[in-house]
PDB file of C-alpha atoms and ligand atoms in Angstrom:
ATOM      1  CA  MET A 170      54.917   6.957 -11.969  1.00 96.00           C
ATOM      2  CA  HIS A 171      55.603  10.636 -12.778  1.00 98.00           C
ATOM      3  CA  ILE A 172      57.014  13.023 -10.188  1.00 98.00           C
ATOM      4  CA  LEU A 173      57.445  16.724 -10.926  1.00 98.00           C
ATOM      5  CA  SER A 174      60.218  18.741  -9.283  1.00 98.00           C
ATOM      6  CA  ILE A 175      59.885  22.510  -9.233  1.00 98.00           C
ATOM      7  CA  ALA A 176      63.343  23.624  -8.123  1.00 98.00           C
ATOM      8  CA  GLY A 177      66.674  25.202  -8.903  1.00 98.00           C
ATOM      9  CA  SER A 178      69.378  23.789 -11.141  1.00 98.00           C
ATOM     10  CA  ASP A 179      72.507  22.586  -9.347  1.00 96.00           C
ATOM     11  CA  PRO A 180      75.289  21.965 -11.891  1.00 96.00           C
ATOM     12  CA  SER A 181      77.114  19.728  -9.381  1.00 94.00           C
ATOM     13  CA  SER A 182      74.033  17.453  -9.408  1.00 93.00           C
ATOM     14  CA  GLY A 183      73.984  16.804  -5.668  1.00 91.00           C
ATOM     15  CA  ALA A 184      70.892  18.880  -4.902  1.00 93.00           C
ATOM     16  CA  GLY A 185      68.108  20.625  -6.805  1.00 95.00           C
ATOM     17  CA  ILE A 186      66.567  19.396 -10.048  1.00 97.00           C
ATOM     18  CA  GLN A 187      69.484  17.155 -10.953  1.00 97.00           C
ATOM     19  CA  GLY A 188      69.677  15.504  -7.536  1.00 96.00           C
ATOM     20  CA  ASP A 189      65.907  14.947  -7.547  1.00 97.00           C
ATOM     21  CA  ILE A 190      65.836  13.349 -10.992  1.00 98.00           C
ATOM     22  CA  LYS A 191      68.657  10.976 -10.045  1.00 97.00           C
ATOM     23  CA  THR A 192      66.679   9.927  -6.967  1.00 97.00           C
ATOM     24  CA  TYR A 193      63.462   9.413  -8.944  1.00 98.00           C
ATOM     25  CA  SER A 194      65.302   7.338 -11.555  1.00 98.00           C
ATOM     26  CA  ALA A 195      67.036   5.220  -8.910  1.00 97.00           C
ATOM     27  CA  LEU A 196      63.617   4.448  -7.429  1.00 97.00           C
ATOM     28  CA  GLY A 197      61.982   3.619 -10.770  1.00 97.00           C
ATOM     29  CA  ALA A 198      59.960   6.827 -11.202  1.00 98.00           C
ATOM     30  CA  TYR A 199      60.011   9.264 -14.138  1.00 98.00           C
ATOM     31  CA  GLY A 200      61.196  12.738 -13.122  1.00 98.00           C
ATOM     32  CA  LEU A 201      59.734  15.873 -14.710  1.00 98.00           C
ATOM     33  CA  SER A 202      61.218  19.279 -13.952  1.00 98.00           C
ATOM     34  CA  VAL A 203      60.356  22.947 -13.889  1.00 98.00           C
ATOM     35  CA  VAL A 204      63.469  25.065 -13.344  1.00 98.00           C
ATOM     36  CA  THR A 205      62.930  28.092 -11.076  1.00 98.00           C
ATOM     37  CA  ALA A 206      66.514  29.388 -11.006  1.00 98.00           C
ATOM     38  CA  ILE A 207      69.938  28.517 -12.327  1.00 98.00           C
ATOM     39  CA  THR A 208      72.757  28.355  -9.807  1.00 97.00           C
ATOM     40  CA  SER A 209      76.484  28.028 -10.323  1.00 97.00           C
ATOM     41  CA  GLN A 210      77.920  26.044  -7.429  1.00 95.00           C
ATOM     42  CA  ASN A 211      79.821  22.959  -6.422  1.00 93.00           C
ATOM     43  CA  THR A 212      80.342  21.166  -3.116  1.00 91.00           C
ATOM     44  CA  LEU A 213      82.778  23.878  -1.975  1.00 92.00           C
ATOM     45  CA  LYS A 214      81.404  27.179  -3.170  1.00 94.00           C
ATOM     46  CA  PHE A 215      78.156  28.846  -4.225  1.00 95.00           C
ATOM     47  CA  SER A 216      78.907  31.395  -6.962  1.00 96.00           C
ATOM     48  CA  LYS A 217      75.857  32.865  -8.676  1.00 96.00           C
ATOM     49  CA  VAL A 218      72.128  32.571  -9.114  1.00 98.00           C
ATOM     50  CA  GLN A 219      69.798  33.755 -11.839  1.00 98.00           C
ATOM     51  CA  GLU A 220      66.053  33.355 -11.496  1.00 98.00           C
ATOM     52  CA  VAL A 221      63.782  32.249 -14.306  1.00 98.00           C
ATOM     53  CA  SER A 222      61.011  34.681 -15.309  1.00 98.00           C
ATOM     54  CA  SER A 223      57.489  34.266 -14.009  1.00 98.00           C
ATOM     55  CA  ASP A 224      56.192  33.873 -17.563  1.00 98.00           C
ATOM     56  CA  MET A 225      58.675  31.073 -18.310  1.00 98.00           C
ATOM     57  CA  ILE A 226      57.832  29.251 -15.084  1.00 98.00           C
ATOM     58  CA  LYS A 227      54.123  29.325 -15.882  1.00 98.00           C
ATOM     59  CA  SER A 228      54.848  28.103 -19.414  1.00 98.00           C
ATOM     60  CA  GLN A 229      57.005  25.206 -18.162  1.00 98.00           C
ATOM     61  CA  LEU A 230      54.231  24.252 -15.725  1.00 98.00           C
ATOM     62  CA  ASP A 231      51.617  24.331 -18.480  1.00 98.00           C
ATOM     63  CA  SER A 232      53.824  22.077 -20.626  1.00 98.00           C
ATOM     64  CA  VAL A 233      54.120  19.299 -18.078  1.00 98.00           C
ATOM     65  CA  LEU A 234      50.692  19.604 -16.433  1.00 98.00           C
ATOM     66  CA  SER A 235      48.863  19.439 -19.765  1.00 97.00           C
ATOM     67  CA  ASP A 236      50.633  16.274 -20.940  1.00 98.00           C
ATOM     68  CA  PHE A 237      51.479  13.945 -18.049  1.00 97.00           C
ATOM     69  CA  LYS A 238      49.494  12.286 -15.299  1.00 98.00           C
ATOM     70  CA  ILE A 239      51.585  13.546 -12.408  1.00 98.00           C
ATOM     71  CA  ASP A 240      51.469  11.527  -9.181  1.00 98.00           C
ATOM     72  CA  ALA A 241      53.295  13.945  -6.878  1.00 98.00           C
ATOM     73  CA  ILE A 242      54.884  17.384  -7.027  1.00 98.00           C
ATOM     74  CA  LYS A 243      57.993  18.332  -5.087  1.00 98.00           C
ATOM     75  CA  ILE A 244      58.807  22.025  -4.598  1.00 98.00           C
ATOM     76  CA  GLY A 245      62.369  22.954  -3.599  1.00 98.00           C
ATOM     77  CA  MET A 246      64.305  26.179  -4.242  1.00 98.00           C
ATOM     78  CA  VAL A 247      61.904  28.952  -5.316  1.00 98.00           C
ATOM     79  CA  TYR A 248      64.194  31.953  -4.805  1.00 98.00           C
ATOM     80  CA  SER A 249      61.892  34.961  -5.331  1.00 98.00           C
ATOM     81  CA  SER A 250      58.428  36.265  -4.656  1.00 98.00           C
ATOM     82  CA  SER A 251      57.727  36.396  -8.379  1.00 98.00           C
ATOM     83  CA  VAL A 252      58.600  32.692  -8.754  1.00 98.00           C
ATOM     84  CA  ILE A 253      56.388  31.838  -5.761  1.00 98.00           C
ATOM     85  CA  LYS A 254      53.419  33.726  -7.201  1.00 98.00           C
ATOM     86  CA  ALA A 255      53.817  32.013 -10.586  1.00 98.00           C
ATOM     87  CA  ILE A 256      53.837  28.565  -8.944  1.00 98.00           C
ATOM     88  CA  TYR A 257      50.883  29.479  -6.729  1.00 98.00           C
ATOM     89  CA  SER A 258      48.809  30.683  -9.658  1.00 98.00           C
ATOM     90  CA  LYS A 259      49.184  27.312 -11.414  1.00 98.00           C
ATOM     91  CA  LEU A 260      48.926  24.981  -8.408  1.00 98.00           C
ATOM     92  CA  LYS A 261      46.404  26.607  -6.081  1.00 97.00           C
ATOM     93  CA  LYS A 262      43.623  24.281  -7.215  1.00 96.00           C
ATOM     94  CA  THR A 263      45.572  21.083  -7.866  1.00 97.00           C
ATOM     95  CA  LYS A 264      44.665  17.800  -6.186  1.00 96.00           C
ATOM     96  CA  ILE A 265      48.145  16.342  -6.763  1.00 97.00           C
ATOM     97  CA  PRO A 266      49.959  15.922  -3.411  1.00 97.00           C
ATOM     98  CA  ILE A 267      52.645  18.559  -2.897  1.00 98.00           C
ATOM     99  CA  ILE A 268      55.853  17.846  -0.985  1.00 98.00           C
ATOM    100  CA  LEU A 269      57.326  21.206   0.021  1.00 98.00           C
ATOM    101  CA  ASP A 270      61.038  21.019   0.847  1.00 98.00           C
ATOM    102  CA  PRO A 271      62.152  24.483   1.966  1.00 98.00           C
ATOM    103  CA  ALA A 272      65.501  25.642   0.574  1.00 97.00           C
ATOM    104  CA  PHE A 273      66.588  28.890   2.216  1.00 97.00           C
ATOM    105  CA  GLU A 274      70.374  28.701   2.201  1.00 95.00           C
ATOM    106  CA  SER A 275      72.869  26.217   0.770  1.00 91.00           C
ATOM    107  CA  THR A 276      75.377  24.520   3.071  1.00 87.00           C
ATOM    108  CA  THR A 277      78.024  26.677   1.415  1.00 90.00           C
ATOM    109  CA  GLY A 278      76.152  29.881   2.311  1.00 91.00           C
ATOM    110  CA  GLY A 279      74.354  30.689  -0.957  1.00 95.00           C
ATOM    111  CA  THR A 280      70.950  32.392  -0.849  1.00 97.00           C
ATOM    112  CA  LEU A 281      68.247  30.037  -2.133  1.00 97.00           C
ATOM    113  CA  LEU A 282      65.308  32.203  -1.006  1.00 98.00           C
ATOM    114  CA  GLN A 283      65.501  35.991  -1.070  1.00 98.00           C
ATOM    115  CA  LYS A 284      64.709  37.704   2.231  1.00 97.00           C
ATOM    116  CA  ASP A 285      61.684  39.551   0.875  1.00 97.00           C
ATOM    117  CA  ALA A 286      60.204  36.302  -0.506  1.00 98.00           C
ATOM    118  CA  PHE A 287      59.877  34.678   2.919  1.00 98.00           C
ATOM    119  CA  ILE A 288      56.423  36.134   3.641  1.00 98.00           C
ATOM    120  CA  ASP A 289      54.999  34.835   0.353  1.00 98.00           C
ATOM    121  CA  PHE A 290      56.681  31.480   0.941  1.00 98.00           C
ATOM    122  CA  LYS A 291      54.743  31.180   4.207  1.00 98.00           C
ATOM    123  CA  LYS A 292      51.503  32.695   2.985  1.00 98.00           C
ATOM    124  CA  LEU A 293      51.210  31.020  -0.445  1.00 98.00           C
ATOM    125  CA  LEU A 294      53.242  27.803  -0.466  1.00 98.00           C
ATOM    126  CA  ILE A 295      52.917  26.335   3.035  1.00 98.00           C
ATOM    127  CA  PRO A 296      49.095  26.035   2.775  1.00 98.00           C
ATOM    128  CA  LEU A 297      49.494  24.044  -0.482  1.00 98.00           C
ATOM    129  CA  ALA A 298      51.667  21.383   1.148  1.00 98.00           C
ATOM    130  CA  TYR A 299      50.491  17.859   1.853  1.00 98.00           C
ATOM    131  CA  VAL A 300      53.763  17.617   3.723  1.00 98.00           C
ATOM    132  CA  ILE A 301      56.546  20.115   4.437  1.00 98.00           C
ATOM    133  CA  THR A 302      60.047  18.836   5.197  1.00 98.00           C
ATOM    134  CA  PRO A 303      62.254  21.537   6.762  1.00 98.00           C
ATOM    135  CA  ASN A 304      65.583  20.777   8.420  1.00 96.00           C
ATOM    136  CA  VAL A 305      66.074  22.125  11.944  1.00 95.00           C
ATOM    137  CA  LEU A 306      67.387  25.518  10.792  1.00 96.00           C
ATOM    138  CA  GLU A 307      64.566  26.011   8.304  1.00 97.00           C
ATOM    139  CA  ALA A 308      61.942  24.889  10.830  1.00 98.00           C
ATOM    140  CA  GLU A 309      63.312  27.389  13.370  1.00 98.00           C
ATOM    141  CA  LYS A 310      63.111  30.185  10.835  1.00 97.00           C
ATOM    142  CA  ILE A 311      59.564  29.322   9.760  1.00 98.00           C
ATOM    143  CA  ALA A 312      58.273  29.009  13.328  1.00 98.00           C
ATOM    144  CA  ASN A 313      60.446  31.862  14.608  1.00 97.00           C
ATOM    145  CA  MET A 314      61.712  29.892  17.629  1.00 97.00           C
ATOM    146  CA  ARG A 315      64.719  27.777  18.587  1.00 97.00           C
ATOM    147  CA  ILE A 316      64.679  23.987  18.812  1.00 95.00           C
ATOM    148  CA  ARG A 317      66.674  22.933  21.856  1.00 92.00           C
ATOM    149  CA  GLY A 318      64.976  19.635  22.590  1.00 90.00           C
ATOM    150  CA  LYS A 319      62.031  17.391  21.868  1.00 92.00           C
ATOM    151  CA  SER A 320      59.366  19.610  23.391  1.00 94.00           C
ATOM    152  CA  ASP A 321      60.554  22.576  21.291  1.00 96.00           C
ATOM    153  CA  ALA A 322      60.468  20.333  18.222  1.00 96.00           C
ATOM    154  CA  ARG A 323      56.846  19.428  18.947  1.00 97.00           C
ATOM    155  CA  GLN A 324      55.885  23.057  19.395  1.00 97.00           C
ATOM    156  CA  VAL A 325      57.541  23.964  16.096  1.00 98.00           C
ATOM    157  CA  LEU A 326      55.736  21.093  14.335  1.00 98.00           C
ATOM    158  CA  ARG A 327      52.445  22.392  15.696  1.00 98.00           C
ATOM    159  CA  LYS A 328      53.199  25.998  14.705  1.00 98.00           C
ATOM    160  CA  ILE A 329      54.077  25.031  11.123  1.00 98.00           C
ATOM    161  CA  ARG A 330      50.922  22.948  10.822  1.00 98.00           C
ATOM    162  CA  GLN A 331      48.887  25.937  11.944  1.00 97.00           C
ATOM    163  CA  MET A 332      50.289  27.809   8.944  1.00 98.00           C
ATOM    164  CA  GLY A 333      48.426  25.381   6.692  1.00 97.00           C
ATOM    165  CA  ALA A 334      50.644  22.399   5.886  1.00 98.00           C
ATOM    166  CA  LYS A 335      48.725  19.124   6.381  1.00 97.00           C
ATOM    167  CA  ASN A 336      51.711  17.221   7.738  1.00 98.00           C
ATOM    168  CA  VAL A 337      55.153  18.296   8.956  1.00 98.00           C
ATOM    169  CA  ILE A 338      58.503  16.516   9.155  1.00 98.00           C
ATOM    170  CA  ILE A 339      61.530  18.126  10.790  1.00 97.00           C
ATOM    171  CA  LYS A 340      64.711  16.478   9.543  1.00 94.00           C
ATOM    172  CA  GLY A 341      66.973  16.171  12.562  1.00 87.00           C
ATOM    173  CA  GLY A 342      70.344  15.867  10.822  1.00 82.00           C
ATOM    174  CA  HIS A 343      71.511  19.303  11.971  1.00 78.00           C
ATOM    175  CA  LEU A 344      71.030  18.442  15.656  1.00 78.00           C
ATOM    176  CA  LYS A 345      74.159  17.136  17.385  1.00 79.00           C
ATOM    177  CA  GLY A 346      74.751  13.549  18.461  1.00 81.00           C
ATOM    178  CA  HIS A 347      75.372  10.071  17.106  1.00 86.00           C
ATOM    179  CA  THR A 348      71.670   9.390  16.840  1.00 89.00           C
ATOM    180  CA  VAL A 349      69.639  11.423  14.372  1.00 91.00           C
ATOM    181  CA  ILE A 350      65.954  12.005  15.099  1.00 93.00           C
ATOM    182  CA  ASP A 351      63.334  13.112  12.585  1.00 95.00           C
ATOM    183  CA  PHE A 352      60.208  14.606  14.177  1.00 97.00           C
ATOM    184  CA  VAL A 353      56.850  14.047  12.498  1.00 97.00           C
ATOM    185  CA  LEU A 354      53.389  15.518  12.957  1.00 97.00           C
ATOM    186  CA  GLU A 355      50.922  13.510  10.879  1.00 96.00           C
ATOM    187  CA  ASN A 356      47.391  14.886  11.180  1.00 91.00           C
ATOM    188  CA  SER A 357      47.364  15.333  14.941  1.00 89.00           C
ATOM    189  CA  LYS A 358      49.810  12.534  15.864  1.00 95.00           C
ATOM    190  CA  PHE A 359      53.403  13.166  16.874  1.00 96.00           C
ATOM    191  CA  TYR A 360      56.045  10.516  16.286  1.00 95.00           C
ATOM    192  CA  GLU A 361      59.782  10.209  15.787  1.00 95.00           C
ATOM    193  CA  PHE A 362      62.203   8.179  13.740  1.00 94.00           C
ATOM    194  CA  SER A 363      65.709   7.724  15.014  1.00 92.00           C
ATOM    195  CA  GLY A 364      68.732   6.154  13.433  1.00 89.00           C
ATOM    196  CA  LYS A 365      72.505   6.149  13.595  1.00 91.00           C
ATOM    197  CA  ARG A 366      74.175   9.147  11.966  1.00 88.00           C
ATOM    198  CA  ILE A 367      75.900   8.174   8.729  1.00 84.00           C
ATOM    199  CA  PRO A 368      79.375   9.737   8.775  1.00 81.00           C
ATOM    200  CA  VAL A 369      79.462  11.341   5.325  1.00 78.00           C
ATOM    201  CA  THR A 370      79.493  14.924   4.111  1.00 74.00           C
ATOM    202  CA  ASN A 371      76.719  15.047   1.574  1.00 76.00           C
ATOM    203  CA  HIS A 372      75.588  17.927  -0.625  1.00 78.00           C
ATOM    204  CA  GLY A 373      71.891  17.407  -1.347  1.00 82.00           C
ATOM    205  CA  GLY A 374      70.937  15.017   1.442  1.00 84.00           C
ATOM    206  CA  GLY A 375      67.736  16.922   2.185  1.00 87.00           C
ATOM    207  CA  CYS A 376      66.701  16.964  -1.475  1.00 90.00           C
ATOM    208  CA  GLY A 377      67.290  13.206  -1.660  1.00 92.00           C
ATOM    209  CA  PHE A 378      65.150  12.622   1.411  1.00 95.00           C
ATOM    210  CA  SER A 379      62.164  14.590   0.136  1.00 97.00           C
ATOM    211  CA  ALA A 380      62.481  13.188  -3.408  1.00 97.00           C
ATOM    212  CA  ALA A 381      62.400   9.614  -2.070  1.00 97.00           C
ATOM    213  CA  LEU A 382      59.484  10.575   0.188  1.00 98.00           C
ATOM    214  CA  ALA A 383      57.634  11.896  -2.884  1.00 98.00           C
ATOM    215  CA  VAL A 384      58.100   8.611  -4.758  1.00 98.00           C
ATOM    216  CA  SER A 385      56.810   6.578  -1.847  1.00 98.00           C
ATOM    217  CA  LEU A 386      53.777   8.847  -1.324  1.00 98.00           C
ATOM    218  CA  ALA A 387      53.050   8.733  -5.062  1.00 97.00           C
ATOM    219  CA  LYS A 388      52.924   4.939  -4.803  1.00 96.00           C
ATOM    220  CA  GLY A 389      50.118   5.379  -2.284  1.00 95.00           C
ATOM    221  CA  LYS A 390      52.138   4.474   0.812  1.00 97.00           C
ATOM    222  CA  SER A 391      51.228   6.170   4.102  1.00 96.00           C
ATOM    223  CA  LEU A 392      53.306   9.076   5.372  1.00 96.00           C
ATOM    224  CA  ARG A 393      54.677   6.936   8.209  1.00 96.00           C
ATOM    225  CA  ASP A 394      55.769   4.154   5.854  1.00 96.00           C
ATOM    226  CA  SER A 395      57.208   6.736   3.450  1.00 97.00           C
ATOM    227  CA  VAL A 396      59.346   8.398   6.115  1.00 95.00           C
ATOM    228  CA  ARG A 397      60.607   4.985   7.200  1.00 93.00           C
ATOM    229  CA  PHE A 398      61.353   4.127   3.553  1.00 94.00           C
TER     230      PHE A 398
HETATM  231  O1  LIG B 668      68.827  23.010   0.155  1.00 86.55           O
HETATM  232  C1  LIG B 668      69.073  22.195  -0.857  1.00 86.55           C
HETATM  233  C2  LIG B 668      69.177  22.821  -2.196  1.00 86.55           C
HETATM  234  C3  LIG B 668      68.075  22.860  -3.006  1.00 86.55           C
HETATM  235  N1  LIG B 668      68.101  23.339  -4.266  1.00 86.55           N
HETATM  236  C4  LIG B 668      69.231  23.812  -4.793  1.00 86.55           C
HETATM  237  C5  LIG B 668      70.384  23.827  -4.019  1.00 86.55           C
HETATM  238  C6  LIG B 668      70.369  23.337  -2.684  1.00 86.55           C
HETATM  239  C7  LIG B 668      71.560  23.354  -1.879  1.00 86.55           C
HETATM  240  O2  LIG B 668      72.609  23.771  -2.253  1.00 86.55           O
HETATM  241  O3  LIG B 668      71.488  24.311  -4.549  1.00 86.55           O
HETATM  242  C8  LIG B 668      69.241  24.307  -6.188  1.00 86.55           C
END
């Protein structure tokens, strides 16, 4: 099983490429990686970011796509419009399922997607997604509306699907309460998963979720079973 992550480097290894590869390895899959940007950060502070050139991104993609049978592709931090266009040019015709995990801002306040790249993120990447996995804040930004309860969550799911993603999962961890609810729109069915909040502070929890989801989908499991997994 080969899973490709297209994402930023996180030297603290909680999120990004490093976090993804650890998750793939833990679940018995082989992780490939295309680095879109290099960040300097730890669990406390986000310091700097440097994007990788469009030419280098295309070349990294050619290297892995021409050699490996890739079962799923996860896209995380893409940072700039130029990175987005490079990814789009190489993946617009692929049949490999794409798990799009938006990364707009780190928990410590670092910019993971430049403001002027947001339009291309919506226009070019969302339509490529077999599933998109925003957290509540990202989902609100994409749909341009607040999520105050379940009916808002359903409306946001619907709006994001209309932008072209086949399936949508809103990760509910940022909502308050002891119970955490994830909201799912699979084809035209809404459903929810709820569980007890785990009391840990975790840098990279969202990356871990979507990386594990990618492994399960690559194994041919349904979306519902993969979210549960
Ligand atoms: O949103 C998660 C994330 C994704 N990718 C990189 C990150 C982070 C959060 O800090 O640094 C590279």
